[in-house]
Short mmCIF file of C-alpha atoms in Angstrom, two decimals:
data_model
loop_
_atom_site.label_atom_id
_atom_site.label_comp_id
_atom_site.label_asym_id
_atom_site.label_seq_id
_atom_site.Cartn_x
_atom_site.Cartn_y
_atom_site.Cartn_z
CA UNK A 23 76.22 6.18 -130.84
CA UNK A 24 75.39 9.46 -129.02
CA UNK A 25 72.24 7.78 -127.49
CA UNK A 26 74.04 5.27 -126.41
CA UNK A 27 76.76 7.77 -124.72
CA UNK A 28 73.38 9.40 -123.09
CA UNK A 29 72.36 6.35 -122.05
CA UNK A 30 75.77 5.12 -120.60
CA UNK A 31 75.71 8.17 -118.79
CA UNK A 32 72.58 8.26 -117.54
CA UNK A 33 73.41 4.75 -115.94
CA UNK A 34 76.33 5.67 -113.82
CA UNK A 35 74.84 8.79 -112.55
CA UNK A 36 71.98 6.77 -111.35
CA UNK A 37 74.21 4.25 -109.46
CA UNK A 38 76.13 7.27 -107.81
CA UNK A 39 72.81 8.50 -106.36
CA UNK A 40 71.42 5.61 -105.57
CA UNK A 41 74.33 4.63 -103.56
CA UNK A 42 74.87 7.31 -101.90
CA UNK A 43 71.07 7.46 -101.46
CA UNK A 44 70.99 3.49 -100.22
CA UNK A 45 73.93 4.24 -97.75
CA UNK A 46 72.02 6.82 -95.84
CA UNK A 47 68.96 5.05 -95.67
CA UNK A 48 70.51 1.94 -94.44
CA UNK A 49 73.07 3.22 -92.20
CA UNK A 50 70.16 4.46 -90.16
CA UNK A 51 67.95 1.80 -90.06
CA UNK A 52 70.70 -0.77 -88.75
CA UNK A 53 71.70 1.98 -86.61
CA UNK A 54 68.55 2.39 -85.39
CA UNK A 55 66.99 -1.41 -84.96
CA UNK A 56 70.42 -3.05 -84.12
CA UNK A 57 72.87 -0.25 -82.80
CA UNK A 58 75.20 -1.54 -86.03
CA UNK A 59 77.33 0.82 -88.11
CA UNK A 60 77.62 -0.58 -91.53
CA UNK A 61 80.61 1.40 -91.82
CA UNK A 62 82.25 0.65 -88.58
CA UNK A 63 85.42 -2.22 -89.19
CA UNK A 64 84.77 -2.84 -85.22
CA UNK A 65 81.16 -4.08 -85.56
CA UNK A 66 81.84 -6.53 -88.53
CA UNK A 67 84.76 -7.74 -86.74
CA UNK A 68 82.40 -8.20 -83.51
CA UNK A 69 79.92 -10.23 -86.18
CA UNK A 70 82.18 -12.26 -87.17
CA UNK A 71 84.16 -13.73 -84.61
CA UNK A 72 80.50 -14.46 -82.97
CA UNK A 73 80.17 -16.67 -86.35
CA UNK A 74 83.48 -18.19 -85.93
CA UNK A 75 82.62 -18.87 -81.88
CA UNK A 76 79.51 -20.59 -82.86
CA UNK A 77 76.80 -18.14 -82.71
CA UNK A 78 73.90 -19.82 -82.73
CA UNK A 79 70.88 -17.10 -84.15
CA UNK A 80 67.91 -17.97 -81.74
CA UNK A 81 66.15 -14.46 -81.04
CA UNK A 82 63.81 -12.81 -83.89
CA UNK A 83 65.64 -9.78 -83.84
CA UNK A 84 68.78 -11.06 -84.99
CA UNK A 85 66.97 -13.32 -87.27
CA UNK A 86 66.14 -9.78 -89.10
CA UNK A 87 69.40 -8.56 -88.75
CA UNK A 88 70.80 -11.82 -90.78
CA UNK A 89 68.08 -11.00 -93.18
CA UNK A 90 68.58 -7.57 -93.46
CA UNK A 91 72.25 -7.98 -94.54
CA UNK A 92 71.29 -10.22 -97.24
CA UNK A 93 68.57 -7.64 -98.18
CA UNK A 94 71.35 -5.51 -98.84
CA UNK A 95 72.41 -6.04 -102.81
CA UNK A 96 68.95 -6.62 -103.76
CA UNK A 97 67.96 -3.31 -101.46
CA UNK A 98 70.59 -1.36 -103.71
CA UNK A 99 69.65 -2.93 -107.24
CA UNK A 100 66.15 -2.04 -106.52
CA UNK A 101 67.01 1.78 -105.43
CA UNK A 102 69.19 1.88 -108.37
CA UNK A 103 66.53 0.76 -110.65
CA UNK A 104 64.24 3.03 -109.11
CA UNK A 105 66.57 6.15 -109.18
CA UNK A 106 67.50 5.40 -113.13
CA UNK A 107 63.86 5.52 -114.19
CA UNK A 108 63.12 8.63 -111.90
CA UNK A 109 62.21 11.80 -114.15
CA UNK A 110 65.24 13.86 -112.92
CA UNK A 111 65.04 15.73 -116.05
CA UNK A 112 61.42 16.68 -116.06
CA UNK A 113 61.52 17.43 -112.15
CA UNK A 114 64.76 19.56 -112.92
CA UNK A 115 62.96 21.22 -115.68
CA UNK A 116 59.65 21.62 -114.05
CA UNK A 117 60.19 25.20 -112.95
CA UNK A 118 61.60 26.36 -116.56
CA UNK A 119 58.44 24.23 -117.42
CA UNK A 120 55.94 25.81 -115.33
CA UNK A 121 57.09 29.53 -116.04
CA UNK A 122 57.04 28.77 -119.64
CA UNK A 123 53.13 27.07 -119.17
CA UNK A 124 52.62 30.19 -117.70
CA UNK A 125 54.19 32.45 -120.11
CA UNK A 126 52.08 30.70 -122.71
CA UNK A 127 48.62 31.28 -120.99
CA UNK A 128 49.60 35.04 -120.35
CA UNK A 129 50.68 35.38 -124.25
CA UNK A 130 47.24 33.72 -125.60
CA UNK A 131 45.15 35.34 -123.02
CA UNK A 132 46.51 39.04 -124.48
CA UNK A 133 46.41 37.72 -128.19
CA UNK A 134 42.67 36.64 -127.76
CA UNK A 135 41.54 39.63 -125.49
CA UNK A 136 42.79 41.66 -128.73
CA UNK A 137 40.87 39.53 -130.75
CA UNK A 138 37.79 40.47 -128.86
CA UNK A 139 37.83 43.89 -128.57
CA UNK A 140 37.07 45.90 -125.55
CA UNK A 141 35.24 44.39 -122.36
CA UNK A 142 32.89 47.24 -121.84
CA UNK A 143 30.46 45.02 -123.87
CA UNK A 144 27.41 47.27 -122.24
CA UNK A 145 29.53 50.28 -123.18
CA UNK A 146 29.49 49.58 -126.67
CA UNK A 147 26.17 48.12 -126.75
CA UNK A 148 24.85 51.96 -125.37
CA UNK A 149 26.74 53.66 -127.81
CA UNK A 150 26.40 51.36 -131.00
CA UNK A 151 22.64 52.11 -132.89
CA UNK A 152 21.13 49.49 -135.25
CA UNK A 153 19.87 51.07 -138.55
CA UNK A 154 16.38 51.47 -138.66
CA UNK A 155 15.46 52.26 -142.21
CA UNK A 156 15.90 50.05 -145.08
CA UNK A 157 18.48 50.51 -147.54
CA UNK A 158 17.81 50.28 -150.72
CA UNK A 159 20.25 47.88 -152.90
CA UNK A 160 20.15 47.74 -156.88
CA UNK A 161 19.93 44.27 -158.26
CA UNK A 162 23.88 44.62 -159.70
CA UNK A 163 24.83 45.11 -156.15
CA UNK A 164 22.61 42.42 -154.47
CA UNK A 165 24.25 40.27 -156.93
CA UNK A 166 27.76 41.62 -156.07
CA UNK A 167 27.01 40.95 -152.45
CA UNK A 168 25.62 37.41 -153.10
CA UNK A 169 29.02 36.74 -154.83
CA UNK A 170 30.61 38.07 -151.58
CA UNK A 171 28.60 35.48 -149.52
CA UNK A 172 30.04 32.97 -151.66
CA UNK A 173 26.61 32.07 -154.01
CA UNK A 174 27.01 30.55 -157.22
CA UNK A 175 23.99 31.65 -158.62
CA UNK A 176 22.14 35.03 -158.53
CA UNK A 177 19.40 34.41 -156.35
CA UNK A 178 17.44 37.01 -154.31
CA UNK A 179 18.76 38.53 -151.64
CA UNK A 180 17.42 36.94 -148.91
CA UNK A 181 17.41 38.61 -145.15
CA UNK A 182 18.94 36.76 -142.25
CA UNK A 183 16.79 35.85 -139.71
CA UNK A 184 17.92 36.56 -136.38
CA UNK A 185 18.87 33.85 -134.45
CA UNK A 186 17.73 32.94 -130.86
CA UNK A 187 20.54 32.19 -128.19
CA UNK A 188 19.36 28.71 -128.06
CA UNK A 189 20.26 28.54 -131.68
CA UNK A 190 23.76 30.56 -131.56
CA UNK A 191 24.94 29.09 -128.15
CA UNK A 192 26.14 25.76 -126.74
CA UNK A 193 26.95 24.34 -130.58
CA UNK A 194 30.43 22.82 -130.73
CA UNK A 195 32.75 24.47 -132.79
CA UNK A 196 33.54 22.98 -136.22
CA UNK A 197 37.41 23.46 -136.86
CA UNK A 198 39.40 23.59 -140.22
CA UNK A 199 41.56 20.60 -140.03
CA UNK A 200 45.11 20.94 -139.95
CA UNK A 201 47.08 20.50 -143.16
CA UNK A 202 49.78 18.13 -142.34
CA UNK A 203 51.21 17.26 -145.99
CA UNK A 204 52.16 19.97 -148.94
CA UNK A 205 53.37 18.56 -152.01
CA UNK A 206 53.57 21.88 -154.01
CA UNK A 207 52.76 25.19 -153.79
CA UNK A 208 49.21 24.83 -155.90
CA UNK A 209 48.42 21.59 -153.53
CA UNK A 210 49.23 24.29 -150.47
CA UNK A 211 47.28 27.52 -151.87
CA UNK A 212 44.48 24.91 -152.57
CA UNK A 213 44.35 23.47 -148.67
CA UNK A 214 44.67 26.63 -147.12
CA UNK A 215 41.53 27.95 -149.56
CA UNK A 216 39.84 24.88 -148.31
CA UNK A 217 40.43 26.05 -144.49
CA UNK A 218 39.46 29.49 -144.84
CA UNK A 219 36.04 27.82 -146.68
CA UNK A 220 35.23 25.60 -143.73
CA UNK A 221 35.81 28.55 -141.46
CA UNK A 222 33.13 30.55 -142.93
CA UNK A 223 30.75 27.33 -143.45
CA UNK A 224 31.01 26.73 -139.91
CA UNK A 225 30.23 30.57 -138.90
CA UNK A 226 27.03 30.24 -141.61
CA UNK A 227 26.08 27.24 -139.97
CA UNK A 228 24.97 29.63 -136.62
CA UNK A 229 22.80 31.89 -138.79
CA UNK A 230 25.69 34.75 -138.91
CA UNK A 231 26.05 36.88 -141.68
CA UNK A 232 29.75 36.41 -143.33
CA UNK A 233 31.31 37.99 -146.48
CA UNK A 234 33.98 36.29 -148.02
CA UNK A 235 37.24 37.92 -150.19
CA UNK A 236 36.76 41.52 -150.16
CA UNK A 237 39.43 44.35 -150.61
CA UNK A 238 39.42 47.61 -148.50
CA UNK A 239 41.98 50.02 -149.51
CA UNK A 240 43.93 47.31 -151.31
CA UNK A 241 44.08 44.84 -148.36
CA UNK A 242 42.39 41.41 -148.74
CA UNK A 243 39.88 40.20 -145.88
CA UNK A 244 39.02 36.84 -146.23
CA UNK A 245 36.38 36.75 -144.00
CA UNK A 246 34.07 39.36 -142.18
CA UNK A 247 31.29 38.42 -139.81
CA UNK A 248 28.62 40.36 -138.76
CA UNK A 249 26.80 40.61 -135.51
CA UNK A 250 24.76 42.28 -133.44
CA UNK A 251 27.95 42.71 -131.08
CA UNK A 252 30.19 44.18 -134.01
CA UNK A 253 32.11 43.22 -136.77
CA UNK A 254 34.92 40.50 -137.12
CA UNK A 255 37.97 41.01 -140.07
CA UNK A 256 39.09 37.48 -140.24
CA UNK A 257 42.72 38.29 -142.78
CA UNK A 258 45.27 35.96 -143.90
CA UNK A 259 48.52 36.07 -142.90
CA UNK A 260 51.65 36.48 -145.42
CA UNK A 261 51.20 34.05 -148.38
CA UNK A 262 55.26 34.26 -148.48
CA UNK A 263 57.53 32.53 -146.57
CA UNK A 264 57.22 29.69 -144.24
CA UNK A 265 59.56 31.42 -141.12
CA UNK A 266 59.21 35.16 -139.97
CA UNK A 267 61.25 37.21 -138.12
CA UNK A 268 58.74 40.42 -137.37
CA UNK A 269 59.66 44.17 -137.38
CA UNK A 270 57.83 46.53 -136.72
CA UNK A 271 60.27 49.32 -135.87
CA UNK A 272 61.81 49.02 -139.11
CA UNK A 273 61.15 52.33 -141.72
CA UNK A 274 59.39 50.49 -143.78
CA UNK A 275 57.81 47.98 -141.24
CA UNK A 276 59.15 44.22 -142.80
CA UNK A 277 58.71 40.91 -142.08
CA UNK A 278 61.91 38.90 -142.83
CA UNK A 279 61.69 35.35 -144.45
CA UNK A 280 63.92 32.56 -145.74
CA UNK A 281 64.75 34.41 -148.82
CA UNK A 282 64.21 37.75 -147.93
CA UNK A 283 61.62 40.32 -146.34
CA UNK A 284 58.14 41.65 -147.42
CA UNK A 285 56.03 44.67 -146.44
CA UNK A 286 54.26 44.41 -142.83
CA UNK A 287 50.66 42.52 -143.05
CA UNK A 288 49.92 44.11 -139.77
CA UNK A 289 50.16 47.27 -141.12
CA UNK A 290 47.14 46.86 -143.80
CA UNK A 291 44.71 45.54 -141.20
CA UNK A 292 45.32 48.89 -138.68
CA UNK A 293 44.85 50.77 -142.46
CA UNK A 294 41.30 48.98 -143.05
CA UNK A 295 39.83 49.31 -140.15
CA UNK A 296 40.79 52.75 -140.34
CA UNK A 297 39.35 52.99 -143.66
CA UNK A 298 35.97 51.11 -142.77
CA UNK A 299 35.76 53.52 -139.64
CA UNK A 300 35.91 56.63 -140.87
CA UNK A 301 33.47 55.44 -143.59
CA UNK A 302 30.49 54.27 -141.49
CA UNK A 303 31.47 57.67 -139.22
CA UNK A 304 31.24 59.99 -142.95
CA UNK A 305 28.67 58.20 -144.89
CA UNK A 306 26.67 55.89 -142.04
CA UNK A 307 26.75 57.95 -138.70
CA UNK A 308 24.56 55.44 -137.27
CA UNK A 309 27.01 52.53 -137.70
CA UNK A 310 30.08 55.22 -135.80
CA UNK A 311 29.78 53.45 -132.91
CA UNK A 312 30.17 50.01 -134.74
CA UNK A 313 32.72 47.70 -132.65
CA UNK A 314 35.64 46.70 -135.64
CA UNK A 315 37.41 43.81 -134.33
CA UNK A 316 40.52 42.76 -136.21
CA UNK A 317 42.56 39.67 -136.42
CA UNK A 318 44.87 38.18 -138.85
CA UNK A 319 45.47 34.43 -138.69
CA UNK A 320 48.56 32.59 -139.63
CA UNK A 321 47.43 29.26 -141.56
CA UNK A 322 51.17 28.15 -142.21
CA UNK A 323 54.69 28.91 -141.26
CA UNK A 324 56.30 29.93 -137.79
CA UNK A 325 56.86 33.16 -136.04
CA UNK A 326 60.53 33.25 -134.48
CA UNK A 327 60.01 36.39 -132.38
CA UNK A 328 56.65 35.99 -130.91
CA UNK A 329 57.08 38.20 -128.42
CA UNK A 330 58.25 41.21 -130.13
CA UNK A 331 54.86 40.75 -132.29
CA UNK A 332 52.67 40.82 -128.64
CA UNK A 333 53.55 44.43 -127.84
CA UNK A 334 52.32 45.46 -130.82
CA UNK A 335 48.87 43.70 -130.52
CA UNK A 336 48.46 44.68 -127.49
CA UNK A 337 48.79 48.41 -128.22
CA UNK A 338 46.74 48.33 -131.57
CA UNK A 339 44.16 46.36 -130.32
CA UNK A 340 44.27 43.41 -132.98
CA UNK A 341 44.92 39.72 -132.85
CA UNK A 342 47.14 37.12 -134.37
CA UNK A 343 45.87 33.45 -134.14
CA UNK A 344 46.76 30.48 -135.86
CA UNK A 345 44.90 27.42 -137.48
CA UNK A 346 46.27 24.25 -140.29
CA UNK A 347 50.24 24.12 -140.35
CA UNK A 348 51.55 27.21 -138.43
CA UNK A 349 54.16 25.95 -136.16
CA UNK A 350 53.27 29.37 -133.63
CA UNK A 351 52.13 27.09 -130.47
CA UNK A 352 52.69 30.30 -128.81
CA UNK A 353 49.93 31.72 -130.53
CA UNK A 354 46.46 30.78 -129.73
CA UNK A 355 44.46 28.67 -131.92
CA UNK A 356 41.10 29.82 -133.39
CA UNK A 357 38.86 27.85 -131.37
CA UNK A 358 37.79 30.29 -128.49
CA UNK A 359 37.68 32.98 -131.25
CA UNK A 360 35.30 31.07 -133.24
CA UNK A 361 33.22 30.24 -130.28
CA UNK A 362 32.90 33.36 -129.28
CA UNK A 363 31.92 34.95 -132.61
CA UNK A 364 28.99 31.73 -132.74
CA UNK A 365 28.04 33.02 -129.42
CA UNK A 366 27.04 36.42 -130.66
CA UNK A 367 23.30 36.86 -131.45
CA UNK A 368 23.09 37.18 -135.20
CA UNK A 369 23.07 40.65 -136.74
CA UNK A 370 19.63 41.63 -138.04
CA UNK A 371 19.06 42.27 -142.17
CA UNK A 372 19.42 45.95 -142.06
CA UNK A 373 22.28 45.72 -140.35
CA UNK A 374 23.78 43.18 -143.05
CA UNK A 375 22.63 45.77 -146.11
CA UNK A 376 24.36 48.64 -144.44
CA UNK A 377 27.72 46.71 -143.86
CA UNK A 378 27.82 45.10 -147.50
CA UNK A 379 26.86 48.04 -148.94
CA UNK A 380 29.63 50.10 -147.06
CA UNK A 381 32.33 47.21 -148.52
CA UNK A 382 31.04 47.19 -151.77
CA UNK A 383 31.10 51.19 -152.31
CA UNK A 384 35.25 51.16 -150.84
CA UNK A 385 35.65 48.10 -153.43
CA UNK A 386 34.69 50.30 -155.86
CA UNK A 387 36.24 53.22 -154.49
CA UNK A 388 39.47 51.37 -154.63
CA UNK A 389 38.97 50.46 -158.25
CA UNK A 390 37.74 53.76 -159.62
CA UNK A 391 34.11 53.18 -159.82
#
């Protein structure tokens, strides 16, 4: 019933432009080719007592005249057809449109320049030193670390080989697919496991070094990826909730959901890169000038406020992305991020030891070892 009202509606607003449309366009051309005012009673009455006189049509240009008034209906029902299937709305809209397009590209450019840390690349590059010596690792913690590279089985630690650009560059990125249908919460937990997996299979597929499911100071990093550009914390967003409402001014920072509000998950990743800084800067000076780049990714749910979340980014310098079901299209998927990350020449083996060793010391840290 209501799109049928919309419809209706639609109709007679068409035939009120197109006549009024129609009139001005013909008005002028009979005005102009025959000196003839459609509107003028004096003309038609001139017309027509020609007819009645026995006006006998001989020249071409009244030939088109006679044809142009019969034109006429059809002329109308053909501007009225046009003008109903005209995009008025999406030509009314296009400026809304176009500032929100724009609005868009400005939010995802910020959340992705976050993502990637500083642009000083060279800068970083000068400062950051790769360590030269050779850590030594005990066999309980090469096996700790192969479990953090997702092994099954205890074999040897192996080095990573560093990668040419020919073999980290130009490779298409391999993206999680989207999880369109949950049918309970285990079926959900076990498709977003699945995406975070295929996530880190792709990045091992360039030759990058990637622990999986760590904890630093209590926090849980799914992923971290290792390069000779820095170091990527890949965290998952709230496992509560499918809608949030962020705040970050709040004493305690929340996160309000459908049924109520939980702790800030921003708040953890600032406190572990924190954490993982001031380690390397105490225990491995030669990783201090280590780039940390931090992003959390949402792989469900919606953010209502996105842009009370963006000033926040922006000033702690970390990224929120999307990838599977989140409903964010404000928020920029993972693709660039991953392609970037692929791009990166692969970290070299002592730089690997020295990372897992620092994550496996906080991990123990954390539980009293």
């Amino acid at each position: 019933m209501k799109k049928g009202k919309i419809h209706f509606f639609r109709l007679i607003f068409s035939a009120v432009v197109a006549a009024v449309l129609f009139y001005f366009i013909a008005r002028e051309l009979f005005m102009f080719f025959w000196n003839f005012d459609l509107i003028s009673e004096r003309h038609w009455t001139h017309i027509w007592n020609k007819w009645r006189g026995g006006w006998v049509i001989r020249k071409p240009k009244e030939v088109m005249f006679f044809v142009a008034v019969l034109l006429l209906i059809p002329g109308f029902l053909l501007t009225w057809f046009t003008v109903h299937v005209f995009p008025w709305l999406k030509i009314l809209r296009f400026p809304l449109t176009y500032r929100e397009k724009k609005k868009k590209e400005r939010l995802q450019a910020e959340s992705l320049a976050a993502a990637l840390g500083p642009a000083d690349i060279q800068k970083t590059q000068t400062s950051k030193k790769e360590p030269e010596k050779v850590i030594k690792i005990s066999s309980q913690k090469l096996q700790h670390i192969d479990q953090l590279r997702g092994k099954k089985s205890n074999v040897h630690h192996a080095p990573v080989q560093q990668a040419t650009p020919a073999e980290t560059g130009g490779v298409p990125a391999q993206q999680p697919r989207p999880v369109t249908k949950k049918i309970s919460k285990e079926d959900e937990a076990v498709a977003r496991f699945d995406l975070w997996k295929q996530l880190a299979d792709s990045l091992e597929e360039q030759k990058l070094f990637v622990l999986r499911r760590m904890k630093i100071v209590k926090f849980p990093v799914n992923t971290m990826v290792i390069t000779q550009q820095g170091l990527f914390l890949l965290c998952e967003g709230p496992a509560d909730g499918h809608s949030w409402e962020v705040n970050e001014t709040a004493d305690p920072p929340v996160w309000k959901t459908e049924t109520g509000t939980i702790p800030s998950p921003l708040r953890p990743v600032l406190e572990a890169k924190s954490v993982l800084q001031n380690y390397f800067a105490n225990k491995m000076p030669q990783l201090a000038g280590l780039e940390i780049n931090c992003c959390m990714i949402l792989d469900h749910g919606n953010i209502t406020n996105h842009d009370d979340l963006l000033k926040y980014l922006e000033e702690w310098d970390i990224s929120v992305l999307r990838m599977g079901s989140c409903q964010t299209t404000l928020l920029p998927d993972t693709n660039a991020l991953m392609e970037y990350i692929k791009s990166q020449p692969a970290s070299t083996p002592a730089l690997n030891d020295a990372v897992a060793v620092a994550i496996l010391d906080l991990m123990e840290t954390e539980n009293g070892g």
